Structures are given as C-alpha cells and as structure tokens.
PDB file of C-alpha atoms in Angstrom:
ATOM      1  CA  MET A  19     130.539 170.855 108.577  1.00 70.00           C
ATOM      2  CA  ALA A  20     130.812 171.912 104.915  1.00 80.00           C
ATOM      3  CA  ARG A  21     127.368 170.411 104.282  1.00 84.00           C
ATOM      4  CA  TRP A  22     125.778 172.553 107.001  1.00 88.00           C
ATOM      5  CA  THR A  23     127.632 175.641 105.772  1.00 92.00           C
ATOM      6  CA  ALA A  24     126.217 175.135 102.275  1.00 91.00           C
ATOM      7  CA  ILE A  25     122.697 174.578 103.641  1.00 88.00           C
ATOM      8  CA  LEU A  26     122.817 177.745 105.752  1.00 90.00           C
ATOM      9  CA  GLU A  27     124.248 179.846 102.951  1.00 91.00           C
ATOM     10  CA  ALA A  28     121.658 178.546 100.468  1.00 89.00           C
ATOM     11  CA  ALA A  29     118.976 179.665 102.936  1.00 88.00           C
ATOM     12  CA  GLY A  30     120.542 183.122 103.179  1.00 91.00           C
ATOM     13  CA  ILE A  31     121.933 182.638 106.692  1.00 92.00           C
ATOM     14  CA  ARG A  32     125.568 183.356 107.464  1.00 93.00           C
ATOM     15  CA  ALA A  33     127.294 180.181 108.658  1.00 94.00           C
ATOM     16  CA  THR A  34     128.756 181.044 112.049  1.00 93.00           C
ATOM     17  CA  THR A  35     130.348 178.473 114.334  1.00 92.00           C
ATOM     18  CA  GLN A  36     127.455 178.733 116.781  1.00 93.00           C
ATOM     19  CA  ARG A  37     124.807 178.247 114.076  1.00 94.00           C
ATOM     20  CA  LEU A  38     126.682 175.243 112.733  1.00 94.00           C
ATOM     21  CA  ARG A  39     126.853 173.733 116.225  1.00 94.00           C
ATOM     22  CA  VAL A  40     123.096 174.199 116.712  1.00 95.00           C
ATOM     23  CA  LEU A  41     122.500 172.368 113.408  1.00 93.00           C
ATOM     24  CA  GLU A  42     124.793 169.542 114.506  1.00 94.00           C
ATOM     25  CA  VAL A  43     122.842 169.124 117.752  1.00 96.00           C
ATOM     26  CA  LEU A  44     119.531 169.091 115.872  1.00 94.00           C
ATOM     27  CA  ALA A  45     120.880 166.521 113.402  1.00 92.00           C
ATOM     28  CA  ALA A  46     122.015 164.266 116.252  1.00 94.00           C
ATOM     29  CA  HIS A  47     118.552 164.119 117.852  1.00 91.00           C
ATOM     30  CA  PRO A  48     115.867 162.064 116.121  1.00 84.00           C
ATOM     31  CA  LEU A  49     113.073 163.590 118.229  1.00 85.00           C
ATOM     32  CA  PRO A  50     112.357 167.316 118.379  1.00 89.00           C
ATOM     33  CA  ILE A  51     114.483 169.039 121.030  1.00 94.00           C
ATOM     34  CA  SER A  52     113.973 172.191 123.090  1.00 95.00           C
ATOM     35  CA  ALA A  53     116.167 175.291 122.972  1.00 97.00           C
ATOM     36  CA  GLN A  54     117.090 174.670 126.608  1.00 96.00           C
ATOM     37  CA  ARG A  55     118.240 171.134 125.802  1.00 96.00           C
ATOM     38  CA  ILE A  56     120.230 172.336 122.782  1.00 97.00           C
ATOM     39  CA  HIS A  57     121.895 174.930 124.998  1.00 98.00           C
ATOM     40  CA  THR A  58     122.726 172.289 127.620  1.00 97.00           C
ATOM     41  CA  VAL A  59     124.222 169.938 125.014  1.00 97.00           C
ATOM     42  CA  LEU A  60     126.361 172.751 123.636  1.00 97.00           C
ATOM     43  CA  GLN A  61     127.513 173.847 127.097  1.00 96.00           C
ATOM     44  CA  ASP A  62     128.314 170.238 128.075  1.00 96.00           C
ATOM     45  CA  SER A  63     130.467 169.877 124.948  1.00 95.00           C
ATOM     46  CA  GLY A  64     132.462 172.987 125.853  1.00 94.00           C
ATOM     47  CA  GLU A  65     130.797 175.428 123.454  1.00 92.00           C
ATOM     48  CA  ASN A  66     130.499 178.954 124.792  1.00 90.00           C
ATOM     49  CA  VAL A  67     127.090 179.897 123.412  1.00 93.00           C
ATOM     50  CA  GLY A  68     124.343 181.813 125.175  1.00 95.00           C
ATOM     51  CA  LEU A  69     120.743 180.685 125.435  1.00 96.00           C
ATOM     52  CA  THR A  70     119.620 183.875 123.670  1.00 96.00           C
ATOM     53  CA  THR A  71     121.882 182.992 120.733  1.00 95.00           C
ATOM     54  CA  VAL A  72     120.318 179.524 120.581  1.00 97.00           C
ATOM     55  CA  TYR A  73     116.816 181.045 120.484  1.00 97.00           C
ATOM     56  CA  ARG A  74     117.800 183.578 117.798  1.00 96.00           C
ATOM     57  CA  THR A  75     119.424 180.859 115.723  1.00 96.00           C
ATOM     58  CA  LEU A  76     116.353 178.629 115.986  1.00 96.00           C
ATOM     59  CA  SER A  77     114.094 181.542 115.066  1.00 95.00           C
ATOM     60  CA  SER A  78     116.072 182.452 111.936  1.00 94.00           C
ATOM     61  CA  MET A  79     116.272 178.822 110.818  1.00 93.00           C
ATOM     62  CA  THR A  80     112.542 178.359 111.396  1.00 91.00           C
ATOM     63  CA  GLU A  81     111.742 181.472 109.349  1.00 91.00           C
ATOM     64  CA  VAL A  82     113.567 180.094 106.297  1.00 90.00           C
ATOM     65  CA  GLY A  83     112.191 176.556 106.691  1.00 86.00           C
ATOM     66  CA  LEU A  84     115.384 174.693 107.674  1.00 89.00           C
ATOM     67  CA  ILE A  85     113.797 173.588 110.913  1.00 90.00           C
ATOM     68  CA  HIS A  86     110.251 173.324 112.185  1.00 88.00           C
ATOM     69  CA  ALA A  87     108.935 174.290 115.605  1.00 88.00           C
ATOM     70  CA  PHE A  88     106.412 172.080 117.388  1.00 84.00           C
ATOM     71  CA  THR A  89     104.733 172.196 120.760  1.00 83.00           C
ATOM     72  CA  HIS A  90     105.181 169.063 122.857  1.00 81.00           C
ATOM     73  CA  ALA A  91     104.184 168.778 126.503  1.00 80.00           C
ATOM     74  CA  GLY A  92     103.627 172.549 126.594  1.00 84.00           C
ATOM     75  CA  GLU A  93     107.143 173.380 125.384  1.00 87.00           C
ATOM     76  CA  SER A  94     108.478 174.558 122.023  1.00 90.00           C
ATOM     77  CA  VAL A  95     110.699 171.921 120.441  1.00 91.00           C
ATOM     78  CA  TYR A  96     112.601 172.003 117.149  1.00 93.00           C
ATOM     79  CA  ARG A  97     113.488 169.531 114.421  1.00 89.00           C
ATOM     80  CA  LEU A  98     115.490 169.617 111.194  1.00 88.00           C
ATOM     81  CA  CYS A  99     113.247 169.389 108.150  1.00 82.00           C
ATOM     82  CA  GLY A 100     113.809 167.933 104.727  1.00 70.00           C
ATOM     83  CA  PRO A 101     114.019 170.370 101.805  1.00 67.00           C
ATOM     84  CA  ALA A 102     110.969 169.104  99.902  1.00 63.00           C
ATOM     85  CA  ARG A 103     107.499 170.448 100.625  1.00 70.00           C
ATOM     86  CA  HIS A 104     105.937 168.214 103.269  1.00 69.00           C
ATOM     87  CA  HIS A 105     103.721 167.991 106.313  1.00 76.00           C
ATOM     88  CA  HIS A 106     104.323 166.411 109.706  1.00 77.00           C
ATOM     89  CA  LEU A 107     102.682 163.557 111.560  1.00 83.00           C
ATOM     90  CA  VAL A 108     103.303 164.220 115.258  1.00 80.00           C
ATOM     91  CA  CYS A 109     102.810 161.736 118.113  1.00 86.00           C
ATOM     92  CA  ARG A 110     101.109 163.442 121.065  1.00 85.00           C
ATOM     93  CA  VAL A 111     102.599 160.892 123.469  1.00 88.00           C
ATOM     94  CA  CYS A 112     106.331 160.597 122.656  1.00 87.00           C
ATOM     95  CA  GLY A 113     106.828 163.554 120.299  1.00 81.00           C
ATOM     96  CA  LEU A 114     107.990 161.468 117.318  1.00 83.00           C
ATOM     97  CA  VAL A 115     107.662 163.401 114.058  1.00 81.00           C
ATOM     98  CA  THR A 116     107.424 161.823 110.629  1.00 81.00           C
ATOM     99  CA  GLU A 117     107.562 163.848 107.429  1.00 75.00           C
ATOM    100  CA  ARG A 118     105.088 163.044 104.666  1.00 76.00           C
ATOM    101  CA  GLN A 119     105.569 164.274 101.099  1.00 71.00           C
ATOM    102  CA  GLU A 120     102.010 163.749  99.890  1.00 67.00           C
ATOM    103  CA  GLU A 121      99.908 166.776  99.152  1.00 66.00           C
ATOM    104  CA  ASP A 122      96.914 166.136 101.377  1.00 62.00           C
ATOM    105  CA  VAL A 123      94.445 168.934 100.782  1.00 61.00           C
ATOM    106  CA  VAL A 124      91.166 168.716 102.663  1.00 62.00           C
ATOM    107  CA  GLY A 125      88.495 171.344 102.248  1.00 67.00           C
ATOM    108  CA  GLY A 126      90.966 173.720 100.624  1.00 67.00           C
ATOM    109  CA  PHE A 127      93.591 173.316 103.359  1.00 71.00           C
ATOM    110  CA  ARG A 128      96.971 171.607 103.140  1.00 67.00           C
ATOM    111  CA  ALA A 129      97.849 169.882 106.398  1.00 69.00           C
ATOM    112  CA  GLU A 130     101.109 171.084 107.947  1.00 75.00           C
ATOM    113  CA  GLU A 131     100.896 169.171 111.209  1.00 77.00           C
ATOM    114  CA  VAL A 132      98.670 166.223 112.000  1.00 80.00           C
ATOM    115  CA  TYR A 133      98.659 165.069 115.618  1.00 83.00           C
ATOM    116  CA  GLY A 134      97.890 161.514 116.664  1.00 86.00           C
ATOM    117  CA  VAL A 135      99.519 158.514 118.359  1.00 92.00           C
ATOM    118  CA  CYS A 136     102.386 156.574 116.743  1.00 89.00           C
ATOM    119  CA  ALA A 137     102.304 152.781 116.445  1.00 91.00           C
ATOM    120  CA  ALA A 138     104.847 152.284 119.250  1.00 91.00           C
ATOM    121  CA  CYS A 139     102.837 154.353 121.735  1.00 91.00           C
ATOM    122  CA  GLU A 140      99.585 152.749 120.600  1.00 90.00           C
ATOM    123  CA  ARG A 141     100.849 149.350 121.842  1.00 86.00           C
TER     124      ARG A 141
END
C-alpha cells in the first residue's frame, strides 16, 4: 500500500483509501478492465465505493498518466502503465496490451496505440 501511496502522491493525487483500492484492482488484472468490473470487484470485496467515484478516480489517474484508457469491444477499459515513455500494442481480439519503449516515429507521428492481433489469438 505504501508503494501506491508514493506513486499517487508523486503524480499529485491525494492517496485516499478508495483510490488505493482502485490501483490494487488494476494491478491485479493483467488485461485492461472496465470501470464497471473494477466497481464489482471492490463491492464483492466489501469496499463501499460508488461507481461515480471509480470513474472519477480513473479519470484523474488517466490525466496524469498513471493508467491508460483503451477501447475494447466498444467499452472503455483501463490498465496501469509503466512510468517510462512508451506506446501500446493492443490485441483487437483478446484485449492484451503490451508496452513498448522504442520511439517509433513515422511521418512525424509517435505511435501511442497500435492495434493488431497477438500471437496467441493468431493461432
């Protein structure tokens, strides 16, 4: 919990219990997860947190770059991001996201998200 507190505070976000719990849920899920699912996980674990609070928390963390929002199957999903500058390779089939550190600049643009099909789904 101290690790998450330090990360939030370094990003300029006050470390409340609810924000820390949202980070814990994100950290426990390897694939991006929706706000609804985060809310359900928190409710199932006995946390009294509203869905609006989950959305506000995700929004503030996205704004400062702690997490990244993706669209998968028509729904916004969220994932913890590493601190270094990177872009994302996103599988259109299963939603797997892989971070890449390389600076790929094509035609003056740096890729932030590249969509394709991962090796597992390709098989």
